[in-house]
PDB file of C-alpha atoms in Angstrom:
ATOM      1  CA  GLN R   1      10.007   9.857 -12.503  1.00  0.00           C
ATOM      2  CA  VAL R   2       9.537   7.521  -9.141  1.00  0.00           C
ATOM      3  CA  GLN R   3      10.349   3.876 -10.065  1.00  0.00           C
ATOM      4  CA  LEU R   4       7.307   1.625  -7.627  1.00  0.00           C
ATOM      5  CA  VAL R   5       8.309  -2.051  -7.451  1.00  0.00           C
ATOM      6  CA  GLU R   6       5.779  -3.678  -5.391  1.00  0.00           C
ATOM      7  CA  SER R   7       6.598  -7.561  -3.579  1.00  0.00           C
ATOM      8  CA  GLY R   8       6.146  -9.971  -1.316  1.00  0.00           C
ATOM      9  CA  GLY R   9       1.706 -10.969  -3.159  1.00  0.00           C
ATOM     10  CA  GLY R  10       1.049 -14.488  -2.323  1.00  0.00           C
ATOM     11  CA  LEU R  11      -1.907 -17.267  -2.141  1.00  0.00           C
ATOM     12  CA  VAL R  12      -2.319 -17.729   2.245  1.00  0.00           C
ATOM     13  CA  GLN R  13      -5.329 -18.780   3.967  1.00  0.00           C
ATOM     14  CA  ALA R  14      -8.002 -16.732   6.162  1.00  0.00           C
ATOM     15  CA  GLY R  15      -6.282 -15.877   9.309  1.00  0.00           C
ATOM     16  CA  GLY R  16      -2.924 -15.453   7.541  1.00  0.00           C
ATOM     17  CA  SER R  17      -0.012 -12.777   7.118  1.00  0.00           C
ATOM     18  CA  LEU R  18       1.042 -11.269   4.805  1.00  0.00           C
ATOM     19  CA  ARG R  19       4.163  -8.184   4.480  1.00  0.00           C
ATOM     20  CA  LEU R  20       3.701  -6.580   0.964  1.00  0.00           C
ATOM     21  CA  SER R  21       7.594  -3.817  -0.198  1.00  0.00           C
ATOM     22  CA  CYS R  22       7.291  -1.623  -2.346  1.00  0.00           C
ATOM     23  CA  ALA R  23      10.581  -0.580  -3.088  1.00  0.00           C
ATOM     24  CA  ALA R  24      11.418   2.821  -4.949  1.00  0.00           C
ATOM     25  CA  SER R  25      13.950   4.185  -6.575  1.00  0.00           C
ATOM     26  CA  GLY R  26      14.559   7.770  -8.565  1.00  0.00           C
ATOM     27  CA  ARG R  27      13.822  10.611  -7.788  1.00  0.00           C
ATOM     28  CA  THR R  28      13.398  11.728  -4.006  1.00  0.00           C
ATOM     29  CA  PHE R  29      11.202   9.612  -1.688  1.00  0.00           C
ATOM     30  CA  SER R  30      11.836   9.830   2.317  1.00  0.00           C
ATOM     31  CA  GLY R  31       9.698  13.378   1.374  1.00  0.00           C
ATOM     32  CA  ARG R  32       6.617  11.228  -0.995  1.00  0.00           C
ATOM     33  CA  ALA R  33       3.615  10.213   1.164  1.00  0.00           C
ATOM     34  CA  MET R  34       3.411   7.414   0.462  1.00  0.00           C
ATOM     35  CA  ALA R  35       0.043   4.669  -0.274  1.00  0.00           C
ATOM     36  CA  TRP R  36      -0.928   1.550  -0.548  1.00  0.00           C
ATOM     37  CA  PHE R  37      -4.715   0.640  -2.810  1.00  0.00           C
ATOM     38  CA  ARG R  38      -6.424  -2.593  -3.812  1.00  0.00           C
ATOM     39  CA  GLN R  39      -8.599  -3.350  -6.507  1.00  0.00           C
ATOM     40  CA  ALA R  40     -10.216  -6.420  -6.398  1.00  0.00           C
ATOM     41  CA  PRO R  41     -11.688  -7.934  -9.876  1.00  0.00           C
ATOM     42  CA  GLY R  42     -15.177  -6.422 -11.286  1.00  0.00           C
ATOM     43  CA  LYS R  43     -14.581  -3.602  -8.649  1.00  0.00           C
ATOM     44  CA  GLU R  44     -13.309   0.265  -8.545  1.00  0.00           C
ATOM     45  CA  ARG R  45      -9.484   0.190  -7.064  1.00  0.00           C
ATOM     46  CA  GLU R  46     -10.144   1.514  -2.908  1.00  0.00           C
ATOM     47  CA  PHE R  47      -7.451   3.679  -0.545  1.00  0.00           C
ATOM     48  CA  VAL R  48      -5.833   0.410   2.050  1.00  0.00           C
ATOM     49  CA  ALA R  49      -4.006   2.334   3.394  1.00  0.00           C
ATOM     50  CA  ALA R  50      -1.348   5.473   3.338  1.00  0.00           C
ATOM     51  CA  ILE R  51       2.106   6.889   5.468  1.00  0.00           C
ATOM     52  CA  SER R  52       3.161  10.884   5.535  1.00  0.00           C
ATOM     53  CA  GLY R  53       6.823  11.338   3.774  1.00  0.00           C
ATOM     54  CA  THR R  54       8.041  11.368   7.723  1.00  0.00           C
ATOM     55  CA  GLY R  55       6.938   7.887   8.962  1.00  0.00           C
ATOM     56  CA  TYR R  56       4.940   9.809  11.860  1.00  0.00           C
ATOM     57  CA  SER R  57       1.647   9.963  10.405  1.00  0.00           C
ATOM     58  CA  THR R  58      -0.691   7.058   8.603  1.00  0.00           C
ATOM     59  CA  TYR R  59      -4.570   6.134   7.791  1.00  0.00           C
ATOM     60  CA  VAL R  60      -5.875   2.622   6.578  1.00  0.00           C
ATOM     61  CA  ALA R  61      -8.961   1.801   6.140  1.00  0.00           C
ATOM     62  CA  ASP R  62     -11.743   1.307   8.977  1.00  0.00           C
ATOM     63  CA  SER R  63     -12.051  -2.557   6.523  1.00  0.00           C
ATOM     64  CA  VAL R  64      -8.590  -3.260   8.036  1.00  0.00           C
ATOM     65  CA  LYS R  65      -7.854  -1.023  10.898  1.00  0.00           C
ATOM     66  CA  GLY R  66      -6.736  -3.441  13.097  1.00  0.00           C
ATOM     67  CA  ARG R  67      -5.030  -6.122  10.695  1.00  0.00           C
ATOM     68  CA  PHE R  68      -3.000  -3.807   8.411  1.00  0.00           C
ATOM     69  CA  THR R  69      -0.077  -1.290   9.196  1.00  0.00           C
ATOM     70  CA  ILE R  70       2.071   0.538   6.841  1.00  0.00           C
ATOM     71  CA  SER R  71       5.789   1.957   7.432  1.00  0.00           C
ATOM     72  CA  ARG R  72       8.410   3.252   5.991  1.00  0.00           C
ATOM     73  CA  ASP R  73      12.247   2.481   5.762  1.00  0.00           C
ATOM     74  CA  ASN R  74      13.433   6.456   4.456  1.00  0.00           C
ATOM     75  CA  ALA R  75      17.428   5.122   4.021  1.00  0.00           C
ATOM     76  CA  LYS R  76      16.092   1.665   2.304  1.00  0.00           C
ATOM     77  CA  ASN R  77      13.407   3.294  -0.199  1.00  0.00           C
ATOM     78  CA  THR R  78      10.923   1.177   0.913  1.00  0.00           C
ATOM     79  CA  VAL R  79       7.098   1.274   2.421  1.00  0.00           C
ATOM     80  CA  TYR R  80       5.426  -1.878   3.972  1.00  0.00           C
ATOM     81  CA  LEU R  81       2.245  -3.119   4.419  1.00  0.00           C
ATOM     82  CA  ARG R  82       1.830  -5.504   7.266  1.00  0.00           C
ATOM     83  CA  MET R  83      -1.375  -7.762   6.703  1.00  0.00           C
ATOM     84  CA  ASN R  84      -2.697 -10.219   9.985  1.00  0.00           C
ATOM     85  CA  SER R  85      -5.473 -11.569  10.222  1.00  0.00           C
ATOM     86  CA  LEU R  86      -5.824 -12.084   6.482  1.00  0.00           C
ATOM     87  CA  LYS R  87      -9.329 -12.548   5.034  1.00  0.00           C
ATOM     88  CA  PRO R  88     -11.495 -14.465   2.066  1.00  0.00           C
ATOM     89  CA  GLU R  89     -12.823 -10.412   0.940  1.00  0.00           C
ATOM     90  CA  ASP R  90      -9.119  -9.308   0.889  1.00  0.00           C
ATOM     91  CA  THR R  91      -8.353 -11.069  -1.816  1.00  0.00           C
ATOM     92  CA  ALA R  92      -6.804  -8.168  -4.793  1.00  0.00           C
ATOM     93  CA  GLN R  93      -4.164  -6.719  -6.427  1.00  0.00           C
ATOM     94  CA  TYR R  94      -2.653  -4.138  -4.244  1.00  0.00           C
ATOM     95  CA  TYR R  95      -1.041  -1.069  -5.839  1.00  0.00           C
ATOM     96  CA  CYS R  96       1.634   0.791  -4.906  1.00  0.00           C
ATOM     97  CA  ALA R  97       1.517   4.734  -4.820  1.00  0.00           C
ATOM     98  CA  ALA R  98       3.801   7.990  -4.404  1.00  0.00           C
ATOM     99  CA  GLY R  99       2.931  11.143  -3.917  1.00  0.00           C
ATOM    100  CA  SER R 100       4.241  14.807  -4.605  1.00  0.00           C
ATOM    101  CA  GLY R 101       4.820  16.002  -1.051  1.00  0.00           C
ATOM    102  CA  SER R 102       3.992  14.622   2.689  1.00  0.00           C
ATOM    103  CA  SER R 103       0.766  15.015   3.008  1.00  0.00           C
ATOM    104  CA  PHE R 104      -1.214  11.757   2.065  1.00  0.00           C
ATOM    105  CA  TYR R 105      -4.918  11.495   1.332  1.00  0.00           C
ATOM    106  CA  VAL R 106      -7.098   8.628   0.828  1.00  0.00           C
ATOM    107  CA  ASN R 107      -8.038  10.174  -3.659  1.00  0.00           C
ATOM    108  CA  SER R 108      -6.105   7.892  -5.166  1.00  0.00           C
ATOM    109  CA  ASN R 109      -6.476  10.976  -7.770  1.00  0.00           C
ATOM    110  CA  THR R 110      -3.555  12.692  -6.388  1.00  0.00           C
ATOM    111  CA  TYR R 111      -0.932   9.978  -6.372  1.00  0.00           C
ATOM    112  CA  ASP R 112       1.251  10.300  -9.196  1.00  0.00           C
ATOM    113  CA  TYR R 113       3.335   7.510  -9.293  1.00  0.00           C
ATOM    114  CA  TRP R 114       1.949   3.950  -9.232  1.00  0.00           C
ATOM    115  CA  GLY R 115       2.965   0.561  -9.146  1.00  0.00           C
ATOM    116  CA  GLN R 116       2.251  -2.425 -11.500  1.00  0.00           C
ATOM    117  CA  GLY R 117       0.924  -4.201  -8.323  1.00  0.00           C
ATOM    118  CA  THR R 118       1.047  -7.471  -6.097  1.00  0.00           C
ATOM    119  CA  GLN R 119      -1.178  -9.907  -6.546  1.00  0.00           C
ATOM    120  CA  VAL R 120      -3.205 -11.942  -2.523  1.00  0.00           C
ATOM    121  CA  THR R 121      -5.181 -14.050  -2.337  1.00  0.00           C
ATOM    122  CA  VAL R 122      -6.787 -14.467   0.719  1.00  0.00           C
ATOM    123  CA  SER R 123      -8.363 -18.630   0.282  1.00  0.00           C
ATOM    124  CA  SER R 124     -10.946 -19.771   3.380  1.00  0.00           C
TER     125      SER R 124
END
């Protein structure tokens, strides 16, 4: 089992920044791909960003490209999502997810473990 706890969400004005953290505990973290997803009210959960188990490869959705950055610190068992130039449409519950292998995917069904989420609200 892998336990994931997100933090860092909150209320921010448009154009502002936040950094989300996801702390993992339990089974091996460093070899697992990690990802961030988000879900706004009335919408389906959508992929935001992912990072490979080594941290050498990352991928972000087109909707956040150039504004969001994913990173990880395997020594701290933590993955981060740096969000800059936030927009009202970024408002959502943000979830951290862990895969079973090192490669990442955009499909949420490929991730085995999920956190409870952290709310991000961007005011206009």
